[in-house]
Short mmCIF file of C-alpha atoms and ligand atoms in Angstrom, two decimals:
data_model
loop_
_atom_site.label_atom_id
_atom_site.label_comp_id
_atom_site.label_asym_id
_atom_site.label_seq_id
_atom_site.Cartn_x
_atom_site.Cartn_y
_atom_site.Cartn_z
CA MET A 1 0.00 0.00 0.00
CA ASN A 2 1.39 3.36 -0.99
CA SER A 3 1.29 5.91 1.78
CA LYS A 4 -0.13 8.54 -0.59
CA THR A 5 -3.05 6.58 -2.04
CA PRO A 6 -5.75 4.34 -0.53
CA TYR A 7 -4.86 1.63 -3.04
CA LYS A 8 -1.87 -0.16 -4.48
CA THR A 9 -1.21 0.24 -8.20
CA VAL A 10 -0.23 -3.03 -9.87
CA ILE A 11 1.56 -2.80 -13.20
CA GLY A 12 2.96 -5.39 -15.56
CA LEU A 13 4.83 -4.26 -18.66
CA GLU A 14 5.16 -5.92 -22.04
CA VAL A 15 8.13 -4.40 -23.81
CA HIS A 16 8.53 -4.88 -27.56
CA VAL A 17 12.17 -4.61 -28.50
CA GLN A 18 13.00 -4.35 -32.18
CA LEU A 19 16.06 -6.48 -32.76
CA GLN A 20 19.01 -4.86 -34.51
CA THR A 21 19.14 -7.19 -37.50
CA GLU A 22 19.84 -5.97 -41.01
CA THR A 23 17.04 -8.03 -42.50
CA LYS A 24 13.57 -9.12 -41.42
CA LEU A 25 12.73 -12.20 -39.33
CA PHE A 26 11.67 -14.49 -42.17
CA CYS A 27 12.87 -12.82 -45.38
CA ARG A 28 15.82 -10.81 -46.66
CA CYS A 29 14.08 -7.44 -46.88
CA SER A 30 15.94 -4.57 -45.19
CA THR A 31 14.84 -3.33 -41.77
CA GLN A 32 16.32 0.15 -42.35
CA PHE A 33 14.01 2.85 -41.00
CA GLY A 34 12.73 5.73 -43.09
CA ALA A 35 12.54 4.34 -46.63
CA ALA A 36 9.65 5.29 -48.94
CA PRO A 37 6.50 3.25 -48.14
CA ASN A 38 6.35 -0.32 -49.43
CA THR A 39 9.85 -0.34 -50.90
CA GLN A 40 11.17 -2.95 -48.45
CA VAL A 41 8.76 -5.76 -49.14
CA CYS A 42 8.75 -9.15 -50.88
CA PRO A 43 6.28 -12.02 -51.41
CA VAL A 44 7.09 -13.42 -47.93
CA CYS A 45 6.38 -10.30 -45.87
CA LEU A 46 3.48 -9.35 -48.14
CA GLY A 47 1.96 -12.75 -47.36
CA LEU A 48 1.57 -13.73 -51.02
CA PRO A 49 0.38 -17.30 -51.67
CA GLY A 50 3.12 -19.86 -52.16
CA SER A 51 5.86 -17.88 -50.46
CA LEU A 52 7.82 -19.59 -47.71
CA PRO A 53 9.57 -18.03 -44.69
CA VAL A 54 13.24 -18.65 -43.91
CA LEU A 55 14.39 -17.90 -40.36
CA ASN A 56 17.01 -15.17 -39.77
CA SER A 57 19.55 -16.75 -37.39
CA LYS A 58 20.77 -13.34 -36.21
CA ALA A 59 17.39 -12.76 -34.55
CA ILE A 60 17.79 -15.99 -32.57
CA GLU A 61 21.31 -14.97 -31.54
CA LEU A 62 20.11 -11.57 -30.26
CA ALA A 63 17.08 -13.05 -28.48
CA VAL A 64 19.27 -15.56 -26.65
CA ARG A 65 21.72 -12.78 -25.72
CA ALA A 66 18.82 -10.75 -24.31
CA GLY A 67 17.49 -13.77 -22.43
CA ILE A 68 20.84 -14.43 -20.79
CA ALA A 69 21.24 -10.76 -19.82
CA LEU A 70 17.76 -10.94 -18.26
CA ASN A 71 18.63 -14.08 -16.28
CA CYS A 72 16.10 -16.18 -18.18
CA VAL A 73 16.15 -19.90 -18.81
CA ILE A 74 16.90 -20.37 -22.52
CA ALA A 75 14.69 -23.03 -24.10
CA PRO A 76 16.73 -25.69 -25.92
CA PHE A 77 13.67 -26.32 -28.10
CA THR A 78 11.37 -23.56 -29.26
CA LYS A 79 8.78 -23.33 -32.03
CA TRP A 80 6.66 -20.91 -34.06
CA ASP A 81 2.92 -20.42 -33.81
CA ARG A 82 0.41 -18.49 -35.84
CA LYS A 83 -1.62 -15.91 -33.95
CA ASN A 84 -4.67 -15.36 -36.11
CA TYR A 85 -6.39 -12.04 -36.33
CA PHE A 86 -7.45 -9.60 -39.00
CA TYR A 87 -5.93 -6.18 -39.21
CA PRO A 88 -5.33 -4.01 -42.30
CA ASP A 89 -1.58 -3.86 -41.67
CA LEU A 90 -1.25 -7.63 -41.28
CA PRO A 91 -1.50 -8.98 -44.84
CA LYS A 92 -1.10 -12.64 -43.90
CA GLY A 93 -4.08 -12.58 -41.54
CA TYR A 94 -1.87 -13.99 -38.80
CA GLN A 95 1.26 -12.99 -36.95
CA THR A 96 4.07 -15.51 -36.64
CA SER A 97 4.81 -15.59 -32.93
CA GLN A 98 5.57 -18.03 -30.12
CA PHE A 99 2.76 -19.36 -27.97
CA ASP A 100 3.49 -22.15 -25.50
CA LEU A 101 7.22 -22.63 -26.04
CA PRO A 102 8.86 -19.18 -25.91
CA ILE A 103 12.60 -18.88 -26.46
CA CYS A 104 13.19 -17.39 -22.97
CA GLY A 105 11.39 -18.21 -19.73
CA GLY A 106 11.47 -16.59 -16.28
CA GLY A 107 14.29 -14.22 -15.43
CA PHE A 108 14.36 -10.80 -13.82
CA LEU A 109 15.54 -7.21 -14.17
CA GLU A 110 16.77 -5.09 -11.26
CA ILE A 111 15.73 -1.44 -11.08
CA ASP A 112 16.51 1.51 -8.83
CA THR A 113 13.46 2.80 -7.04
CA LEU A 114 12.33 4.25 -3.72
CA ASP A 115 10.91 2.13 -0.94
CA SER A 116 7.19 2.94 -0.80
CA LEU A 117 7.17 3.13 3.00
CA SER A 118 10.54 4.60 3.96
CA GLY A 119 11.18 6.59 0.77
CA GLN A 120 14.77 5.29 0.81
CA PRO A 121 16.49 4.34 -2.47
CA ILE A 122 16.40 0.57 -3.01
CA ARG A 123 17.17 -1.97 -5.72
CA LYS A 124 14.08 -3.93 -6.65
CA ARG A 125 14.04 -7.16 -8.59
CA ILE A 126 11.20 -7.36 -11.12
CA ALA A 127 10.45 -10.94 -12.14
CA LEU A 128 9.77 -11.74 -15.79
CA VAL A 129 7.23 -14.20 -17.12
CA ARG A 130 8.87 -14.83 -20.48
CA ALA A 131 10.37 -13.32 -23.60
CA HIS A 132 9.33 -14.53 -27.03
CA LEU A 133 10.11 -13.72 -30.64
CA GLU A 134 7.55 -12.46 -33.10
CA GLU A 135 7.25 -10.44 -36.28
CA ASP A 136 6.06 -6.86 -36.32
CA ALA A 137 3.03 -5.72 -38.31
CA GLY A 138 3.03 -2.91 -40.90
CA LYS A 139 1.87 0.62 -40.26
CA SER A 140 -1.49 2.22 -40.96
CA MET A 141 -1.01 5.85 -41.83
CA HIS A 142 -4.28 7.59 -41.12
CA ASP A 143 -2.66 9.99 -38.67
CA GLU A 144 0.37 10.89 -40.68
CA VAL A 145 -1.39 11.95 -43.86
CA ALA A 146 -3.14 14.94 -42.39
CA GLY A 147 -6.25 16.22 -44.06
CA ARG A 148 -6.95 13.05 -46.03
CA ALA A 149 -9.94 10.89 -45.43
CA ASP A 150 -8.29 7.67 -46.58
CA SER A 151 -5.93 5.36 -44.74
CA ARG A 152 -2.75 4.08 -46.26
CA ILE A 153 -0.72 1.03 -45.37
CA ASP A 154 3.08 0.88 -45.30
CA LEU A 155 4.37 -2.68 -45.02
CA ASN A 156 8.08 -1.86 -44.72
CA ARG A 157 7.92 -2.76 -41.03
CA ALA A 158 5.92 -5.96 -41.54
CA GLY A 159 8.08 -8.92 -40.60
CA THR A 160 10.65 -6.97 -38.57
CA PRO A 161 11.87 -9.09 -35.62
CA LEU A 162 10.58 -8.18 -32.17
CA LEU A 163 11.38 -9.63 -28.80
CA GLU A 164 8.39 -9.26 -26.50
CA ILE A 165 9.51 -9.23 -22.87
CA VAL A 166 6.68 -9.75 -20.40
CA SER A 167 7.10 -8.81 -16.75
CA GLU A 168 5.17 -10.12 -13.77
CA PRO A 169 2.79 -7.49 -12.35
CA GLU A 170 5.40 -6.38 -9.81
CA LEU A 171 5.75 -2.70 -10.63
CA SER A 172 3.88 -0.52 -8.18
CA SER A 173 4.03 3.04 -9.44
CA ALA A 174 4.33 5.09 -12.61
CA GLU A 175 7.89 5.98 -11.58
CA GLU A 176 8.80 2.31 -11.22
CA ALA A 177 7.33 1.54 -14.64
CA LYS A 178 9.47 4.31 -16.10
CA SER A 179 12.56 3.14 -14.24
CA TYR A 180 12.01 -0.43 -15.49
CA LEU A 181 11.65 0.71 -19.09
CA THR A 182 14.73 2.95 -18.81
CA GLU A 183 16.88 0.12 -17.45
CA MET A 184 15.51 -2.36 -20.01
CA ARG A 185 16.32 -0.01 -22.89
CA LEU A 186 19.80 0.69 -21.55
CA LEU A 187 20.54 -3.02 -21.14
CA MET A 188 19.30 -3.87 -24.63
CA MET A 189 21.30 -1.01 -26.16
CA PHE A 190 24.48 -1.87 -24.22
CA LEU A 191 24.41 -5.39 -25.59
CA GLY A 192 23.73 -4.33 -29.18
CA ILE A 193 20.33 -6.02 -29.18
CA THR A 194 18.41 -2.94 -30.29
CA ASP A 195 19.19 0.62 -31.35
CA GLY A 196 16.63 1.68 -28.72
CA ASN A 197 15.32 4.53 -30.86
CA MET A 198 11.91 5.18 -29.37
CA GLN A 199 10.95 7.87 -31.88
CA GLU A 200 11.34 5.29 -34.63
CA GLY A 201 9.41 2.69 -32.64
CA SER A 202 12.38 0.43 -31.85
CA LEU A 203 11.12 0.08 -28.29
CA ARG A 204 7.44 0.20 -27.34
CA ALA A 205 5.53 -0.92 -24.31
CA ASP A 206 2.05 -2.06 -23.35
CA ALA A 207 1.10 -1.65 -19.71
CA ASN A 208 -1.35 -3.87 -17.79
CA VAL A 209 -2.71 -1.81 -14.94
CA ASN A 210 -5.12 -2.39 -12.09
CA LEU A 211 -5.60 -1.39 -8.46
CA HIS A 212 -5.66 -3.39 -5.26
CA PHE A 213 -7.72 -2.26 -2.26
CA GLU A 214 -7.71 -3.73 1.22
CA ARG A 215 -11.31 -4.41 2.29
CA ASP A 216 -12.01 -6.21 5.58
CA GLY A 217 -8.61 -7.88 5.51
CA LYS A 218 -9.07 -9.05 1.92
CA THR A 219 -7.58 -7.72 -1.30
CA VAL A 220 -10.09 -6.52 -3.87
CA ALA A 221 -8.75 -5.81 -7.35
CA THR A 222 -10.17 -3.70 -10.17
CA PRO A 223 -10.45 -5.21 -13.69
CA ILE A 224 -7.14 -5.23 -15.56
CA VAL A 225 -6.75 -2.71 -18.37
CA GLU A 226 -4.11 -3.09 -21.05
CA ILE A 227 -2.81 0.22 -22.42
CA LYS A 228 -1.36 -0.24 -25.90
CA ASN A 229 1.64 1.17 -27.71
CA LEU A 230 3.34 3.49 -25.27
CA ASN A 231 6.30 4.82 -27.17
CA SER A 232 8.04 7.18 -24.77
CA PHE A 233 9.05 7.10 -21.11
CA ARG A 234 6.79 10.05 -20.47
CA ALA A 235 3.84 8.32 -22.13
CA VAL A 236 4.28 5.30 -19.85
CA GLU A 237 4.41 7.48 -16.76
CA ARG A 238 1.44 9.63 -17.72
CA ALA A 239 -0.69 6.75 -18.96
CA VAL A 240 -0.21 4.75 -15.75
CA LEU A 241 -1.06 7.77 -13.59
CA TYR A 242 -4.11 8.61 -15.67
CA GLU A 243 -5.33 5.02 -15.67
CA SER A 244 -4.90 4.58 -11.88
CA ASN A 245 -6.97 7.70 -11.24
CA ARG A 246 -9.61 6.64 -13.76
CA GLN A 247 -9.93 3.18 -12.22
CA PHE A 248 -10.09 4.63 -8.71
CA VAL A 249 -12.97 6.93 -9.63
CA LEU A 250 -14.76 4.15 -11.54
CA PHE A 251 -14.39 1.72 -8.66
CA GLN A 252 -15.86 4.25 -6.23
CA GLU A 253 -18.84 4.63 -8.56
CA THR A 254 -19.48 1.04 -9.59
CA GLY A 255 -17.65 -1.17 -7.10
CA LEU A 256 -16.98 -3.59 -9.98
CA ALA A 257 -14.02 -5.87 -9.25
CA ILE A 258 -11.94 -8.12 -11.44
CA GLY A 259 -14.06 -10.87 -12.99
CA GLN A 260 -17.21 -8.77 -12.75
CA SER A 261 -16.34 -6.71 -15.79
CA PRO A 262 -14.32 -7.82 -18.85
CA LYS A 263 -10.66 -7.01 -19.43
CA GLN A 264 -10.27 -3.92 -21.59
CA THR A 265 -7.73 -2.76 -24.11
CA ARG A 266 -7.31 1.00 -24.13
CA GLY A 267 -5.14 3.25 -26.29
CA TRP A 268 -3.09 6.15 -24.96
CA ASN A 269 -3.97 9.48 -26.54
CA ASP A 270 -0.89 11.54 -25.85
CA ALA A 271 -2.33 14.86 -27.01
CA ALA A 272 -5.47 14.50 -24.89
CA GLY A 273 -3.57 12.93 -21.98
CA GLU A 274 -6.17 10.15 -21.71
CA THR A 275 -6.58 6.44 -22.26
CA GLU A 276 -9.38 5.59 -24.68
CA MET A 277 -11.45 2.44 -24.90
CA GLN A 278 -10.43 0.32 -27.91
CA ARG A 279 -11.94 -3.08 -27.32
CA GLU A 280 -12.73 -5.67 -24.74
CA LYS A 281 -9.63 -7.76 -24.46
CA GLU A 282 -9.41 -11.01 -26.37
CA ASP A 283 -8.53 -14.21 -24.68
CA SER A 284 -5.64 -16.23 -26.12
CA ALA A 285 -8.28 -18.74 -27.32
CA ASP A 286 -9.69 -16.02 -29.59
CA TYR A 287 -6.47 -16.03 -31.56
CA ARG A 288 -6.70 -19.72 -32.46
CA TYR A 289 -2.98 -20.26 -32.05
CA PHE A 290 -1.56 -23.25 -33.88
CA PRO A 291 1.99 -24.32 -34.78
CA CYS A 292 3.24 -22.76 -38.01
CA PRO A 293 3.48 -25.53 -40.60
CA ASP A 294 5.98 -23.54 -42.71
CA LEU A 295 8.72 -23.27 -40.09
CA VAL A 296 10.75 -25.96 -38.35
CA PRO A 297 11.27 -25.66 -34.57
CA VAL A 298 14.50 -24.06 -33.36
CA VAL A 299 16.87 -26.36 -31.49
CA LEU A 300 19.64 -24.54 -29.65
CA GLY A 301 22.96 -26.17 -28.78
CA GLU A 302 25.12 -25.50 -25.74
CA SER A 303 27.74 -23.79 -27.93
CA GLU A 304 25.25 -21.24 -29.27
CA ILE A 305 24.16 -20.43 -25.73
CA GLU A 306 27.81 -20.06 -24.67
CA ILE A 307 28.48 -17.61 -27.51
CA ALA A 308 25.49 -15.54 -26.41
CA ARG A 309 26.65 -15.70 -22.79
CA ALA A 310 30.03 -14.25 -23.77
CA ALA A 311 28.31 -11.41 -25.65
CA ALA A 312 26.09 -10.58 -22.67
CA THR A 313 28.73 -9.75 -20.08
CA THR A 314 29.01 -5.96 -20.46
CA THR A 315 25.72 -5.07 -18.83
CA PRO A 316 25.01 -1.62 -17.36
CA ALA A 317 24.98 -3.25 -13.92
CA ALA A 318 28.47 -4.72 -14.46
CA VAL A 319 29.78 -1.39 -15.78
CA ARG A 320 28.31 0.52 -12.81
CA LYS A 321 30.17 -1.78 -10.46
CA SER A 322 33.45 -1.47 -12.35
CA LEU A 323 33.32 2.32 -12.65
CA VAL A 324 32.62 2.74 -8.95
CA GLU A 325 34.88 0.01 -7.61
CA THR A 326 37.82 0.09 -10.04
CA HIS A 327 37.91 3.74 -11.05
CA ALA A 328 36.43 5.24 -7.86
CA LEU A 329 33.69 7.22 -9.61
CA LYS A 330 30.82 8.46 -7.48
CA PRO A 331 27.60 6.52 -8.24
CA ASN A 332 25.94 9.56 -9.83
CA GLU A 333 29.01 10.20 -12.03
CA ALA A 334 29.02 6.57 -13.15
CA GLU A 335 25.29 6.79 -13.88
CA THR A 336 25.69 9.91 -16.03
CA LEU A 337 28.31 8.18 -18.17
CA ILE A 338 26.32 4.94 -18.43
CA GLN A 339 23.13 6.69 -19.46
CA GLN A 340 25.04 8.05 -22.47
CA GLY A 341 25.54 4.50 -23.72
CA ARG A 342 28.30 2.00 -24.09
CA GLY A 343 30.38 4.11 -26.53
CA VAL A 344 30.82 6.89 -23.95
CA VAL A 345 31.80 4.39 -21.25
CA GLU A 346 34.34 2.83 -23.60
CA TYR A 347 35.79 6.24 -24.43
CA PHE A 348 36.23 6.91 -20.72
CA GLU A 349 37.85 3.52 -20.19
CA ASN A 350 40.24 4.22 -23.07
CA LEU A 351 41.24 7.56 -21.52
CA VAL A 352 42.23 5.75 -18.34
CA GLN A 353 43.92 2.95 -20.25
CA GLU A 354 45.99 5.53 -22.15
CA GLY A 355 47.25 6.94 -18.87
CA ALA A 356 44.84 9.70 -17.76
CA SER A 357 43.92 9.63 -14.08
CA PRO A 358 40.34 8.36 -13.57
CA LYS A 359 39.48 11.45 -11.55
CA ARG A 360 40.61 13.93 -14.19
CA ALA A 361 39.18 11.78 -16.99
CA THR A 362 35.79 11.72 -15.23
CA SER A 363 35.71 15.45 -14.76
CA TRP A 364 36.63 16.15 -18.40
CA MET A 365 34.14 13.58 -19.67
CA LEU A 366 31.30 15.01 -17.60
CA GLN A 367 32.08 18.61 -18.39
CA ASP A 368 33.76 18.96 -21.75
CA VAL A 369 33.07 15.82 -23.76
CA LEU A 370 29.40 15.45 -22.83
CA ARG A 371 28.77 19.15 -23.27
CA TYR A 372 30.22 18.99 -26.78
CA LEU A 373 28.08 15.95 -27.65
CA ASN A 374 25.02 17.64 -26.25
CA GLU A 375 25.53 20.99 -27.93
CA ASN A 376 26.32 19.42 -31.29
CA ASN A 377 23.78 16.64 -31.00
CA ALA A 378 26.70 14.32 -31.76
CA SER A 379 27.55 10.77 -30.79
CA ILE A 380 30.85 9.79 -29.18
CA GLU A 381 31.77 7.96 -32.38
CA THR A 382 31.93 11.30 -34.17
CA TYR A 383 33.72 13.19 -31.36
CA PRO A 384 36.67 14.87 -33.13
CA ILE A 385 39.31 13.99 -30.52
CA SER A 386 40.50 10.42 -30.02
CA ALA A 387 40.73 9.06 -26.50
CA ALA A 388 44.50 8.69 -26.97
CA SER A 389 44.90 12.41 -27.81
CA LEU A 390 42.68 13.61 -24.97
CA ALA A 391 44.55 11.32 -22.55
CA LYS A 392 47.81 12.90 -23.69
CA LEU A 393 46.44 16.37 -22.99
CA LEU A 394 45.19 15.32 -19.55
CA MET A 395 48.59 13.85 -18.75
CA ALA A 396 50.29 17.10 -19.79
CA ILE A 397 48.06 18.91 -17.28
CA GLU A 398 48.82 16.25 -14.68
CA ALA A 399 52.54 16.82 -15.25
CA GLY A 400 52.15 20.57 -14.72
CA LYS A 401 53.00 21.50 -18.31
CA LEU A 402 49.86 23.62 -18.42
CA ASP A 403 46.96 24.31 -16.09
CA THR A 404 43.32 23.30 -16.53
CA THR A 405 42.20 26.61 -18.01
CA ARG A 406 44.95 26.54 -20.64
CA GLY A 407 44.19 22.83 -21.13
CA LYS A 408 40.62 23.67 -22.09
CA GLU A 409 41.91 26.24 -24.55
CA ALA A 410 44.15 23.57 -26.06
CA LEU A 411 41.14 21.23 -26.33
CA GLY A 412 39.22 23.99 -28.11
CA LYS A 413 42.07 24.34 -30.62
CA MET A 414 42.13 20.58 -31.20
CA ILE A 415 38.37 20.48 -31.79
CA GLY A 416 38.56 23.44 -34.17
CA GLN A 417 41.41 21.88 -36.10
CA PRO A 418 40.95 18.12 -36.33
CA GLY A 419 44.22 16.25 -36.54
CA LEU A 420 46.13 18.89 -34.58
CA SER A 421 48.47 17.11 -32.16
CA VAL A 422 48.44 17.83 -28.44
CA GLU A 423 52.01 19.20 -28.65
CA LYS A 424 51.10 21.56 -31.48
CA ALA A 425 47.92 22.68 -29.71
CA ILE A 426 49.88 23.53 -26.56
CA GLU A 427 52.57 25.22 -28.61
CA SER A 428 50.02 27.30 -30.50
CA LEU A 429 48.79 28.76 -27.20
CA GLY A 430 52.26 30.20 -26.72
CA ILE A 431 52.82 28.11 -23.65
CA ALA A 432 56.48 27.76 -23.08
CA GLN A 433 57.85 26.07 -20.03
CA VAL A 434 58.90 28.84 -17.65
CA ASP A 435 62.39 28.05 -16.37
CA THR A 436 63.06 27.66 -12.68
CA SER A 437 65.23 30.73 -12.11
CA GLU A 438 62.63 32.89 -13.82
CA LEU A 439 59.95 31.36 -11.58
CA GLU A 440 61.99 31.93 -8.45
CA SER A 441 62.48 35.60 -9.12
CA LEU A 442 58.78 35.92 -9.89
CA CYS A 443 57.92 34.27 -6.56
CA MET A 444 60.37 36.54 -4.66
CA GLN A 445 58.64 39.50 -6.19
CA LEU A 446 55.18 38.13 -5.27
CA LEU A 447 56.11 37.54 -1.64
CA THR A 448 57.67 40.97 -1.31
CA GLU A 449 54.45 42.52 -2.61
CA ASN A 450 52.18 40.39 -0.40
CA PRO A 451 53.54 40.20 3.15
CA ASP A 452 50.04 39.52 4.53
CA VAL A 453 49.99 36.20 2.68
CA ILE A 454 53.23 35.20 4.38
CA ASP A 455 51.72 36.03 7.78
CA LYS A 456 48.61 33.97 7.07
CA PHE A 457 50.70 31.04 5.92
CA ARG A 458 52.88 31.21 9.02
CA ALA A 459 49.73 31.35 11.17
CA GLY A 460 48.86 27.90 9.84
CA ASN A 461 46.61 28.74 6.88
CA ASN A 462 48.00 26.27 4.36
CA LYS A 463 45.73 27.54 1.65
CA ALA A 464 46.95 31.14 1.89
CA LEU A 465 49.39 30.66 -0.99
CA ILE A 466 46.58 29.95 -3.45
CA SER A 467 45.80 33.67 -3.45
CA LEU A 468 49.17 34.24 -5.12
CA VAL A 469 48.25 32.25 -8.21
CA GLY A 470 46.12 35.00 -9.74
CA PRO A 471 48.78 37.73 -9.41
CA ALA A 472 51.42 35.25 -10.64
CA LYS A 473 49.41 34.55 -13.80
CA LYS A 474 49.09 38.27 -14.38
CA LYS A 475 52.84 38.54 -14.43
CA ASN A 476 53.32 35.51 -16.67
CA LYS A 477 50.35 33.52 -17.99
CA ASN A 478 52.49 30.47 -18.61
CA VAL A 479 53.37 29.76 -14.99
CA ASP A 480 52.18 26.56 -13.40
CA PRO A 481 50.02 27.33 -10.34
CA ARG A 482 51.29 24.32 -8.43
CA GLN A 483 54.92 25.26 -8.96
CA VAL A 484 54.28 28.84 -7.83
CA GLN A 485 52.82 27.59 -4.56
CA GLU A 486 55.61 25.08 -4.03
CA ILE A 487 58.37 27.62 -4.61
CA CYS A 488 56.73 30.25 -2.40
CA GLN A 489 56.32 27.69 0.36
CA ARG A 490 59.99 26.71 0.06
CA LEU A 491 61.07 30.36 0.13
CA ILE A 492 59.08 31.01 3.34
CA GLU A 493 60.08 27.79 5.08
CA SER A 494 63.77 28.17 4.24
CA GLY A 495 63.75 31.56 5.95
CA THR A 496 64.31 33.65 2.83
CA PHE A 497 61.16 35.51 3.92
ZN1 LIG B 1 10.20 -9.40 -47.22
#
């Protein structure tokens, strides 16, 4: 029971993940997004008589990888079933899916959430029912072609491989549903299973929502509503909130509990901010599932499962642990890098591997690299500076050859002039190493001009010398702040002052 509401919200999510294959599930048509309508079709995905499907083994490989990452049991024997229904964008009149023998069973995903009673951050394990493979349908375009009365069908998407991952109803708030979807997307993207592009429909969710009330020591539940096709994190959050409120009001009015009113399928209208009745939910018997006579069952060997296991090791959870434990990042710093995707994490790891200190590398990643990517809407793959070059620059700063401010200027030069070496960038800023005797006379001058700083330092204020850095830079912008402080300290302690 949530402390804020007189009921408990119960949510199960079905996430449809579009697998990152080059071709469709049962034919060799391209899955590339954005082509002109009906240019990526063939007799198989158009459902023409006499055509026969041929399974894309890459889809099996990715589904098994996903199953392992989600801690599922991988079925050694799995088969294809026809789910029969009529829809304009489903030319075959059935969807090839998996009914009683899905490729992945059980499993779980861990999410970060807040304890509903204490409000403390906790890790919660959400159990999964199953994950099965199926083909996507085409697209009806009545919305897109504004101002036209007709509907048009684009079958480019028909036959694209989807992995449908079904959770147990163990999510208990809109925030948890969002957190689950966020972590699921991140995991699937980290392992190269999907491109995760939600605008292009590569990841969509349906939410099963109902409410539980405590009445006289018994739990009373409202009828389950399935909300279809949620294609953004915000949509999931808003739809669940809207639906919980709607069911609460309805239950107060009618008192109808689960079993007393049929299951409903509702659509989310994002513009109106409402769920809308679509149909009373079909039972699986309505679909007349039967094994597909055109496809042989899939038998997986131990070696195939082992290959998938090896490809499923770099999970966000494993990376979080390594960044925090090996490189001493703070959890929120690690999270910021991870949320940018695997490429950004790898870039960071390369910086450290090339010799940059993890602390400095983290700070430059979070400030400079991510800001550049953000401002230029760029991906790390197109970032103009290689990790090796940036590491070299960070090491030059570490070694006192230039300070952070000048380092950022050097980075700016390198970005503006791709291919410019770190040495040349530093040189072009006019930074010449200031020799020691020059530095000493500069420090003598500084201390003579600032006797109060000497007094403060002698009185035990170890940070007093920092105030000399500004004046020192005014005298010579190439001086290294650390050296200035060291020399001044030596001059005071040796009794010269
Ligand atoms: Zn095709």
